[in-house]
Coordinates of C-alpha atoms in Angstrom, one line a residue:
M907 CA 0.0 0.0 0.0
K908 CA 1.3 3.5 -0.9
P909 CA 2.5 5.4 2.2
F910 CA 0.5 8.4 3.4
S911 CA 1.9 11.7 2.1
L912 CA 2.3 14.5 4.7
L913 CA 3.2 18.1 4.3
I914 CA 5.1 20.0 7.0
I915 CA 4.4 23.7 7.0
D916 CA 6.8 25.6 9.2
D917 CA 9.2 28.5 8.8
E918 CA 11.8 27.0 11.1
P919 CA 14.2 24.7 9.2
Q920 CA 15.3 22.8 12.3
M921 CA 11.7 22.1 13.3
R922 CA 10.9 20.8 9.8
K923 CA 14.0 18.6 9.9
L924 CA 13.1 17.2 13.3
I925 CA 9.5 16.4 12.3
R926 CA 10.6 15.0 9.0
T927 CA 13.1 12.7 10.6
F928 CA 10.5 11.0 12.8
L929 CA 7.8 10.9 10.1
E930 CA 10.1 9.2 7.6
R931 CA 11.3 6.7 10.3
D932 CA 7.6 5.7 10.6
G933 CA 7.3 5.2 6.8
Y934 CA 5.5 8.3 5.7
E935 CA 6.2 10.2 2.5
V936 CA 7.2 13.7 3.7
H937 CA 7.2 17.1 1.9
E938 CA 8.0 20.6 3.3
A939 CA 6.7 24.2 2.9
T940 CA 8.1 27.3 4.5
D941 CA 4.9 29.3 4.9
G942 CA 1.2 29.3 4.0
I943 CA 1.7 30.7 0.6
D944 CA 4.3 28.1 -0.3
A945 CA 2.0 25.4 1.2
L946 CA -1.0 26.4 -0.9
A947 CA 0.9 25.7 -4.1
K948 CA 2.3 22.4 -2.8
V949 CA -1.2 21.3 -1.7
E950 CA -2.4 21.7 -5.2
S951 CA 0.4 19.7 -6.7
L952 CA 1.0 17.1 -4.0
Q953 CA -2.5 16.5 -2.7
P954 CA -1.1 15.3 0.7
H955 CA -3.2 13.2 3.1
L956 CA -2.3 15.5 6.1
C957 CA -0.8 18.9 6.8
I958 CA 1.1 19.7 9.9
V959 CA 0.9 23.4 10.2
D960 CA 2.8 25.9 12.4
V961 CA 0.5 28.7 13.5
M962 CA 3.1 31.5 13.7
M963 CA 4.7 32.0 10.3
P964 CA 5.5 35.1 8.1
Y965 CA 3.6 36.0 4.9
M966 CA 0.7 33.7 5.6
D967 CA 0.3 32.1 9.1
G968 CA -1.3 28.8 9.9
F969 CA -4.8 30.1 10.6
A970 CA -4.8 32.2 7.4
F971 CA -3.7 29.1 5.5
A972 CA -6.6 27.1 7.0
K973 CA -9.1 29.8 6.1
E974 CA -7.8 29.7 2.5
M975 CA -8.1 25.9 2.4
M976 CA -11.8 26.3 3.6
K977 CA -12.5 28.7 0.8
R978 CA -11.1 26.2 -1.7
S979 CA -13.1 23.4 -0.1
A980 CA -9.9 21.4 0.3
K981 CA -10.8 18.8 2.9
I982 CA -7.3 17.8 4.0
P983 CA -6.8 17.0 7.7
L984 CA -4.8 19.6 9.6
I985 CA -2.7 19.4 12.8
F986 CA -1.7 22.8 14.2
L987 CA 1.5 23.4 16.0
S988 CA 2.0 26.4 18.2
A989 CA 4.0 27.8 21.1
K990 CA 0.8 29.4 22.3
G991 CA -1.3 27.1 24.4
E992 CA -4.2 29.5 25.3
E993 CA -7.7 28.0 25.1
W994 CA -8.8 30.6 22.5
D995 CA -6.1 29.6 20.1
K996 CA -7.0 26.0 20.3
I997 CA -10.7 26.7 19.8
E998 CA -9.9 29.0 16.8
G999 CA -7.7 26.3 15.3
L1000 CA -10.5 23.7 15.6
K1001 CA -13.1 26.1 14.3
L1002 CA -10.9 26.5 11.2
G1003 CA -11.0 22.8 10.4
G1004 CA -8.1 21.7 12.5
D1005 CA -8.2 18.0 13.5
D1006 CA -5.7 18.5 16.4
Y1007 CA -3.7 21.2 18.1
I1008 CA -0.3 20.5 19.7
V1009 CA 1.6 23.0 21.9
K1010 CA 5.4 23.4 21.5
P1011 CA 7.6 22.0 22.8
F1012 CA 6.3 18.5 22.4
M1013 CA 7.7 15.0 22.5
P1014 CA 8.2 13.4 19.0
G1015 CA 6.3 10.3 20.2
E1016 CA 3.3 12.5 21.0
L1017 CA 3.3 14.0 17.5
M1018 CA 3.6 10.6 15.9
A1019 CA 0.7 9.2 17.9
R1020 CA -1.4 12.2 17.1
V1021 CA -0.6 11.9 13.4
E1022 CA -1.6 8.2 13.4
A1023 CA -4.8 9.0 15.2
V1024 CA -5.9 11.8 12.8
L1025 CA -5.0 9.7 9.7
R1026 CA -7.0 6.7 11.1
R1027 CA -10.0 8.8 11.9
S1028 CA -9.9 10.6 8.5
Y1029 CA -9.2 7.6 6.2
Q1030 CA -10.5 4.5 7.9
E1031 CA -13.9 4.8 6.0
A1032 CA -12.0 4.3 2.7
N1033 CA -10.7 1.0 4.0
T1034 CA -13.9 -0.5 5.5
T1035 CA -15.3 -2.0 2.3
Q1036 CA -12.7 -4.6 1.8
L1037 CA -11.4 -7.6 3.6
L1038 CA -7.8 -7.3 4.9
K1039 CA -5.8 -10.4 4.1
V1040 CA -2.3 -10.8 5.5
G1041 CA -0.8 -14.3 5.4
P1042 CA -3.2 -16.7 7.2
L1043 CA -5.1 -13.7 8.8
V1044 CA -8.4 -12.3 7.4
I1045 CA -10.0 -9.3 9.0
D1046 CA -13.4 -7.9 8.2
H1047 CA -13.6 -4.4 9.5
I1048 CA -17.4 -4.0 9.0
A1049 CA -18.3 -7.3 10.6
H1050 CA -15.6 -6.8 13.2
T1051 CA -14.3 -10.4 12.8
A1052 CA -10.9 -12.0 12.4
K1053 CA -10.0 -15.4 11.2
V1054 CA -6.7 -17.4 11.1
D1055 CA -6.6 -20.2 8.6
G1056 CA -10.4 -20.0 8.4
V1057 CA -10.9 -20.3 12.2
S1058 CA -12.7 -17.4 13.9
L1059 CA -10.9 -15.7 16.8
S1060 CA -12.9 -14.6 19.8
L1061 CA -11.4 -11.2 20.5
T1062 CA -12.1 -8.3 22.8
L1063 CA -12.6 -4.9 21.3
K1064 CA -9.1 -3.8 22.3
E1065 CA -7.5 -7.1 21.0
F1066 CA -9.2 -6.6 17.7
G1067 CA -8.0 -3.0 17.5
I1068 CA -4.4 -3.9 18.2
L1069 CA -4.5 -6.8 15.6
E1070 CA -6.1 -4.7 12.9
T1071 CA -3.7 -1.8 13.4
L1072 CA -0.6 -4.0 13.2
A1073 CA -1.8 -6.2 10.4
K1074 CA -2.9 -3.4 8.0
N1075 CA 0.5 -1.9 8.4
E1076 CA 2.5 -5.1 8.0
G1077 CA 6.2 -4.6 8.9
R1078 CA 5.8 -1.2 10.5
V1079 CA 6.8 -1.0 14.2
Y1080 CA 4.4 0.6 16.7
S1081 CA 5.5 1.7 20.1
R1082 CA 3.3 0.8 23.0
E1083 CA 2.3 4.5 23.4
Q1084 CA 1.2 4.7 19.7
L1085 CA -1.0 1.6 20.2
L1086 CA -2.5 3.0 23.3
T1087 CA -3.4 6.2 21.5
I1088 CA -4.8 4.5 18.4
V1089 CA -6.8 1.7 20.2
W1090 CA -7.6 3.2 23.6
G1091 CA -7.9 6.8 22.5
E1092 CA -6.0 10.0 23.0
Q1093 CA -7.2 10.5 26.6
H1094 CA -6.3 7.0 27.8
Q1095 CA -4.8 6.5 31.2
S1096 CA -3.4 3.0 30.6
T1097 CA 0.2 2.0 30.8
D1098 CA 2.6 0.1 28.6
R1099 CA 2.0 -3.0 30.6
T1100 CA -1.6 -3.0 29.4
V1101 CA -0.5 -3.3 25.8
D1102 CA 1.9 -6.2 26.7
T1103 CA -0.9 -8.0 28.5
H1104 CA -3.2 -7.7 25.5
I1105 CA -0.5 -8.8 23.1
K1106 CA 0.2 -11.9 25.2
T1107 CA -3.5 -12.9 25.2
L1108 CA -3.8 -12.1 21.5
R1109 CA -0.9 -14.4 20.7
L1110 CA -2.4 -17.2 22.7
K1111 CA -5.7 -16.9 20.9
M1112 CA -3.9 -17.0 17.5
G1113 CA -2.1 -20.2 18.3
D1114 CA 0.9 -20.9 16.0
S1115 CA 0.1 -17.7 14.1
G1116 CA 0.7 -15.7 17.2
S1117 CA 4.4 -15.5 16.3
L1118 CA 3.4 -13.2 13.4
I1119 CA 3.2 -10.5 16.1
E1120 CA 6.8 -9.8 16.8
T1121 CA 8.4 -7.9 19.7
V1122 CA 10.9 -5.3 18.6
W1123 CA 12.9 -4.9 21.8
G1124 CA 13.2 -1.4 23.1
I1125 CA 10.5 -0.1 20.7
G1126 CA 7.3 -2.0 20.5
Y1127 CA 5.5 -4.5 18.2
K1128 CA 5.0 -5.3 14.5
F1129 CA 3.0 -7.8 12.4
E1130 CA 5.1 -9.5 9.7
V1131 CA 4.6 -12.6 7.6
K1132 CA 7.9 -14.2 6.7

């Protein structure tokens, strides 16, 4: 499957470089723009799946860029970045079509988890009409069922969420925090140990195929068919 294309819009080269490094590590296709005017041209040509937009920029700031996007009826998900954490700014960003608002400074892992969550919310409907088949595993998103070698698995909601997330991104490594944010939600209060427990149970239910869920030591988990 072609990777998601993301556009970073920020006038600070070091910030763009930092964000780009972590996005590309997670397998995304990444492009850059230095301000809102530059970004509008690149949105037209690149048609990115998501824009990560700094609020404070010269020439055309992030909010002005979002307003122009609304005029053009360009329905591309937006994540705002800002050093300003006032409630008014967050509300303004969301009113302008923003899907999330992150205050600087932030941890790279937080941004990656937010990016994953926004993409999942925005594009999951496009993937709900087909069966997902990876090796011996078949997942039906609409029916909320999973089978291994034709045998149905009795999974909890969270187990299904973990398995679907890993399987539809075969080979990609997810940290425990990313899985918590995607499956439990952004406001979760669970710990890394919760993910480990669910993975252990999931592997048991999958029998011999449980080995398809691999532990990547020091990072997290991935699903891979050899």
